mmCIF file of C-alpha atoms in Angstrom:
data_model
loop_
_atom_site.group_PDB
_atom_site.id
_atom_site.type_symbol
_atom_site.label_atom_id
_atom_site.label_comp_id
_atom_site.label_asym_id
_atom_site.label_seq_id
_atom_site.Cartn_x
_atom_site.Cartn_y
_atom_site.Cartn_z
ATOM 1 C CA UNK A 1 -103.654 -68.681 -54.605
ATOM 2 C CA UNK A 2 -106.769 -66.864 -53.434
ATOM 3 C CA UNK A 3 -106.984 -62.984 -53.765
ATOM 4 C CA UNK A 4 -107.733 -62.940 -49.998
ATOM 5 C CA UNK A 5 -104.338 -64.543 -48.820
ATOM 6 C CA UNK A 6 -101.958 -63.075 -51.257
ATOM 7 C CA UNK A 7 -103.763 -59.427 -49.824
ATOM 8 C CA UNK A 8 -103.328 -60.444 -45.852
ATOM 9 C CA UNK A 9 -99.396 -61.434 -47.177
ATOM 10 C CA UNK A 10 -99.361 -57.927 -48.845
ATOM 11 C CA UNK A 11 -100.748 -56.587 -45.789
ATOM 12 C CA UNK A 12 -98.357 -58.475 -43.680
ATOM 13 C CA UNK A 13 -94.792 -57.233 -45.217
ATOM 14 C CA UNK A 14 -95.971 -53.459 -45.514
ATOM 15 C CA UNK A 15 -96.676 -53.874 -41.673
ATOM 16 C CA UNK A 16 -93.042 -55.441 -41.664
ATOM 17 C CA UNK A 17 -91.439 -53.419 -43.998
ATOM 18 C CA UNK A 18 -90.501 -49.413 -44.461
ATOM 19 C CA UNK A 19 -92.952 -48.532 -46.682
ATOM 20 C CA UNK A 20 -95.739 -45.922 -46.905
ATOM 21 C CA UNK A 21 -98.618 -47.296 -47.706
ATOM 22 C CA UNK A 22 -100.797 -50.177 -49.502
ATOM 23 C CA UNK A 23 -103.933 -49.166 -51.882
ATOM 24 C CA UNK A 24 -105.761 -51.685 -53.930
ATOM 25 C CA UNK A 25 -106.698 -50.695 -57.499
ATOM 26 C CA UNK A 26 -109.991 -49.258 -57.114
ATOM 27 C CA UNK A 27 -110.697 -51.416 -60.775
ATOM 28 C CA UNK A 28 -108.222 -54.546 -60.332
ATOM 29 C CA UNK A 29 -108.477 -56.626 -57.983
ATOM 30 C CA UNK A 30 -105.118 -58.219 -58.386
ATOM 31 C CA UNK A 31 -103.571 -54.976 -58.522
ATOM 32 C CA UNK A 32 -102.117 -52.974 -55.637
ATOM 33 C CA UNK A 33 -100.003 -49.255 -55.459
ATOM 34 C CA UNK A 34 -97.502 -49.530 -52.858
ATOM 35 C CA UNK A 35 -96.798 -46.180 -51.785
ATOM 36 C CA UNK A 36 -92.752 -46.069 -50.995
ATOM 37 C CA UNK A 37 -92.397 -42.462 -49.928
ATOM 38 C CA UNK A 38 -94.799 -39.365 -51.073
ATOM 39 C CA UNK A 39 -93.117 -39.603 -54.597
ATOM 40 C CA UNK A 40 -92.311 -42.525 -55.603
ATOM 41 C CA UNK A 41 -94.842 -45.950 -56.242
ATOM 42 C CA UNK A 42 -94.341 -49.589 -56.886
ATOM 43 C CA UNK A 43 -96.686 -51.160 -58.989
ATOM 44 C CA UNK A 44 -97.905 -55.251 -57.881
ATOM 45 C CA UNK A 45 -100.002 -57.232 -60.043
ATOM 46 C CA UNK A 46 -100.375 -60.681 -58.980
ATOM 47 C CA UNK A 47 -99.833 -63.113 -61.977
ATOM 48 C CA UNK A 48 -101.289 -66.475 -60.754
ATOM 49 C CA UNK A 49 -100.544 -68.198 -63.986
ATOM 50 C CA UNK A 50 -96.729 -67.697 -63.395
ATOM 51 C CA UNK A 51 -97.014 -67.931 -60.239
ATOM 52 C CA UNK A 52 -95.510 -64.611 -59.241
ATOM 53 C CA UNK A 53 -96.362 -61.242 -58.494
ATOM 54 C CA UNK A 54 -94.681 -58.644 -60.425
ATOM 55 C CA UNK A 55 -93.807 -55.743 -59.230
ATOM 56 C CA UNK A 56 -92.787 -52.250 -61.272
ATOM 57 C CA UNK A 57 -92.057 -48.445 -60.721
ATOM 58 C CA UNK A 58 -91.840 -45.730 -62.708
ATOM 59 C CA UNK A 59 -88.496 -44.378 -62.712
ATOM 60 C CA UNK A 60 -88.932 -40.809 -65.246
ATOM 61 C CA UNK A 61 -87.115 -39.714 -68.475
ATOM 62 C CA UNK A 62 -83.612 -39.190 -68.854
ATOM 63 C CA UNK A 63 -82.809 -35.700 -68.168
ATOM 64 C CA UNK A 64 -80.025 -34.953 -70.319
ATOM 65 C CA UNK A 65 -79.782 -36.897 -73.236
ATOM 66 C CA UNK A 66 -75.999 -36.337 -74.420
ATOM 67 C CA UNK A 67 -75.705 -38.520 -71.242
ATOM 68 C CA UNK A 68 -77.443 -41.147 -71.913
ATOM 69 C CA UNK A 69 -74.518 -43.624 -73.326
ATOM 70 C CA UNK A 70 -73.201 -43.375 -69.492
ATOM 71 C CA UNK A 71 -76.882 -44.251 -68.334
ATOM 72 C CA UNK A 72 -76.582 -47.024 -70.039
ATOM 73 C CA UNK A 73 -73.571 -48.116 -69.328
ATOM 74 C CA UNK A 74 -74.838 -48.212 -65.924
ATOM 75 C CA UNK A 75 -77.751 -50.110 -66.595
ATOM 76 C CA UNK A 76 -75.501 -52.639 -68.066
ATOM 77 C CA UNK A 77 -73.418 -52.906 -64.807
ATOM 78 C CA UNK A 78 -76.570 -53.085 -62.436
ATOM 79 C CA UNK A 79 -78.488 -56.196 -64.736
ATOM 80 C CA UNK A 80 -75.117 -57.919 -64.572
ATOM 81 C CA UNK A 81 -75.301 -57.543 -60.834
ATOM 82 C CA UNK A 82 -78.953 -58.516 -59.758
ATOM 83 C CA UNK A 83 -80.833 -61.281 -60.999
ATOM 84 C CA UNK A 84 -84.447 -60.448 -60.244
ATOM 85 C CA UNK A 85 -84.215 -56.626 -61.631
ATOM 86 C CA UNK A 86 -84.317 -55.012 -64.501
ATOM 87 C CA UNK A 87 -84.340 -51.200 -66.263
ATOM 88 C CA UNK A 88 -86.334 -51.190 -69.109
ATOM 89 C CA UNK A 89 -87.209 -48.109 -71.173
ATOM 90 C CA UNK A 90 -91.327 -47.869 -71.347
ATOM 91 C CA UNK A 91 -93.474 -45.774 -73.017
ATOM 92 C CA UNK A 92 -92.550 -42.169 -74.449
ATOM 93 C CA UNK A 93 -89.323 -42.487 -73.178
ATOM 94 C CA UNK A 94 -89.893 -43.212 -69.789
ATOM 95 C CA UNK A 95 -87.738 -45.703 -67.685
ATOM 96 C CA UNK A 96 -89.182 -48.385 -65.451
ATOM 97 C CA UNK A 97 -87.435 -50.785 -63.140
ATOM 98 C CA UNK A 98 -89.179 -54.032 -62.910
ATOM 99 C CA UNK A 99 -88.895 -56.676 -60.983
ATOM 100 C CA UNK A 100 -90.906 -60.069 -59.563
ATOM 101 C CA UNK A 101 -91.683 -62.118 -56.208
ATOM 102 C CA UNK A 102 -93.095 -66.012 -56.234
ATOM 103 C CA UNK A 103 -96.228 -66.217 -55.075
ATOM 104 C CA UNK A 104 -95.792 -67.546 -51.489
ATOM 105 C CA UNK A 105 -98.212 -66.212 -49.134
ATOM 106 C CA UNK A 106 -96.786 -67.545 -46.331
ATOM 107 C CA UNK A 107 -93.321 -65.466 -46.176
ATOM 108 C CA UNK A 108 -94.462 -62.025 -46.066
ATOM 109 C CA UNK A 109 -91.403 -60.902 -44.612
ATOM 110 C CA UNK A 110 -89.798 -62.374 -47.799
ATOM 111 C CA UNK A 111 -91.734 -59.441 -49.779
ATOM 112 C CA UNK A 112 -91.158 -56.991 -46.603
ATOM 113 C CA UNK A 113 -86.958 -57.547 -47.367
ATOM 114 C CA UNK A 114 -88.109 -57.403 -50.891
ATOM 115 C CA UNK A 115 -89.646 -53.984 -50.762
ATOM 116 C CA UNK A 116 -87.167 -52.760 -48.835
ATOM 117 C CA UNK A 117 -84.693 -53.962 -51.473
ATOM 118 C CA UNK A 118 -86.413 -51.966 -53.638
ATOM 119 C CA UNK A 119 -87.465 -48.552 -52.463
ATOM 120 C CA UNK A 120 -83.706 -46.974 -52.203
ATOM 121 C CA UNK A 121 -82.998 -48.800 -55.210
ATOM 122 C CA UNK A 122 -86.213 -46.623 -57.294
ATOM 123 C CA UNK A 123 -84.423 -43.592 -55.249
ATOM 124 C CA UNK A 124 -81.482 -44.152 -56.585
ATOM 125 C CA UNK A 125 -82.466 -44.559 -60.499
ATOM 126 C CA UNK A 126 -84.847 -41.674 -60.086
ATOM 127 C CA UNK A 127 -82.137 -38.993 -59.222
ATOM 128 C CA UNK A 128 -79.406 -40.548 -61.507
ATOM 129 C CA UNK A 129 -81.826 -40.122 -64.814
ATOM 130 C CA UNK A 130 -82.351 -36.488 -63.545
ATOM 131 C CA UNK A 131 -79.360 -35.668 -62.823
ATOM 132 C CA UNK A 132 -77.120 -38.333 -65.154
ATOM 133 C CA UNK A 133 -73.263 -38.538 -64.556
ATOM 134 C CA UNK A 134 -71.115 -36.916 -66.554
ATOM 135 C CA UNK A 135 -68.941 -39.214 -68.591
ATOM 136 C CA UNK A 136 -65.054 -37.658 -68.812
ATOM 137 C CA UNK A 137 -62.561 -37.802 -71.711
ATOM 138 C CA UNK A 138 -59.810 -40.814 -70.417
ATOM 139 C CA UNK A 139 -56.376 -38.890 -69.278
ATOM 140 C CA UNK A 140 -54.760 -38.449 -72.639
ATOM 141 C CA UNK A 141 -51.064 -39.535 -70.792
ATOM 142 C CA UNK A 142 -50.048 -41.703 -68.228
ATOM 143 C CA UNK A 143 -49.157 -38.500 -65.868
ATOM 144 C CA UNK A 144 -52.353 -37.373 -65.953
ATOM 145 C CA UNK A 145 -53.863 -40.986 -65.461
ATOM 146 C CA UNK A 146 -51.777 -41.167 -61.860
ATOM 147 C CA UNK A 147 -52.814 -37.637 -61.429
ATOM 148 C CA UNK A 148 -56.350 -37.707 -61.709
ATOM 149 C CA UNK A 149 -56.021 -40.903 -59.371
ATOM 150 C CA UNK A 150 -54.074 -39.181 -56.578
ATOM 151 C CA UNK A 151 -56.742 -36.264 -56.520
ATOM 152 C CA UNK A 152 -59.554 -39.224 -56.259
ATOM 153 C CA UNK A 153 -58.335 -41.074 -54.026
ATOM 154 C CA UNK A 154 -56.121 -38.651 -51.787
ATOM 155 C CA UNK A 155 -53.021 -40.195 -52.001
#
C-alpha cells in the first residue's frame, strides 16, 4: 500500500470517527499521533510487511502497587474477552494497550469504529491503574456471603 492512500484512509475515519485530531510524525513517515482527547494519544505505525497497522497508547504506571494482583486479574479477564487487544507492561513500568488494524485502505470507517473502540477503552485503563480496585477478603461465613450480596445488590 502506498503512504498516500493509507494517509487519505487515516484521514477519512478521523473525519468519521470521535476523535481529536491526526498529526504525522514530523520524522516517520509511516507514523501518525492520533490525538483521542487533550490527554490521552494512540500511537499508528503502518507495518506494510504484515500488512497491518498497529496501533498503541500509553496507558501510565500502576498507582498503588499492593493492588496490582487485582490489576492483573483484570487484565486476564479483558485478553480473554477481546481478540485484537492487549495490556502489556512497557518500559519502566509503564502499561500500554496495543492493538492492530489490516491494512485496507478502502474501509476507513472500519478504522473510524476501530478508534472509537478504542478511545473509552484507553479511558478506562488509564483511571483504573490510578486509581486500582481494591481487592476484599472473601466473607469468612456463609451469613456474611448472603449479606454482603443483599447490600450489593439491594435485595
Amino acid at each position: 500500500m502506498h503512504p498516500s492512500e493509507l494517509e487519505r484512509c487515516l484521514q477519512q475515519a478521523a473525519e468519521l470517527s470521535g476523535i481529536h485530531a491526526l498529526l504525522r510524525h514530523p520524522e516517520h513517515d509511516d507514523m501518525w499521533s492520533v490525538v483521542l482527547d487533550g490527554s490521552a494519544v494512540l500511537y499508528a505505525e503502518s507495518e506494510p510487511a504484515r500488512g497491518r497497522l498497529s496501533l498503541w497508547a500509553e496507558l501510565g504506571p500502576l498507582a498503588d502497587a499492593q493492588q496490582r494482583d487485582a490489576v492483573h486479574g483484570l487484565m486476564a479477564r479483558y485478553a480473554a474477552s477481546v481478540e485484537r487487544s492487549r495490556i502489556v507492561l512497557g518500559d519502566a513500568g509503564v502499561y500500554e494497550l496495543h492493538s492492530h488494524w489490516p491494512l485496507r485502505p478502502g474501509r476507513p470507517a472500519d478504522l473510524a469504529a476501530l478508534f472509537d473502540h478504542i478511545a473509552p477503552v484507553v479511558h478506562s485503563w488509564r483511571e483504573i491503574l490510578a486509581r486500582p480496585p481494591v481487592e476484599r477478603p472473601p466473607p469468612a461465613t456463609l451469613d456474611a456471603c448472603l449479606a454482603e450480596l443483599a447490600v450489593r445488590y439491594c435485595v
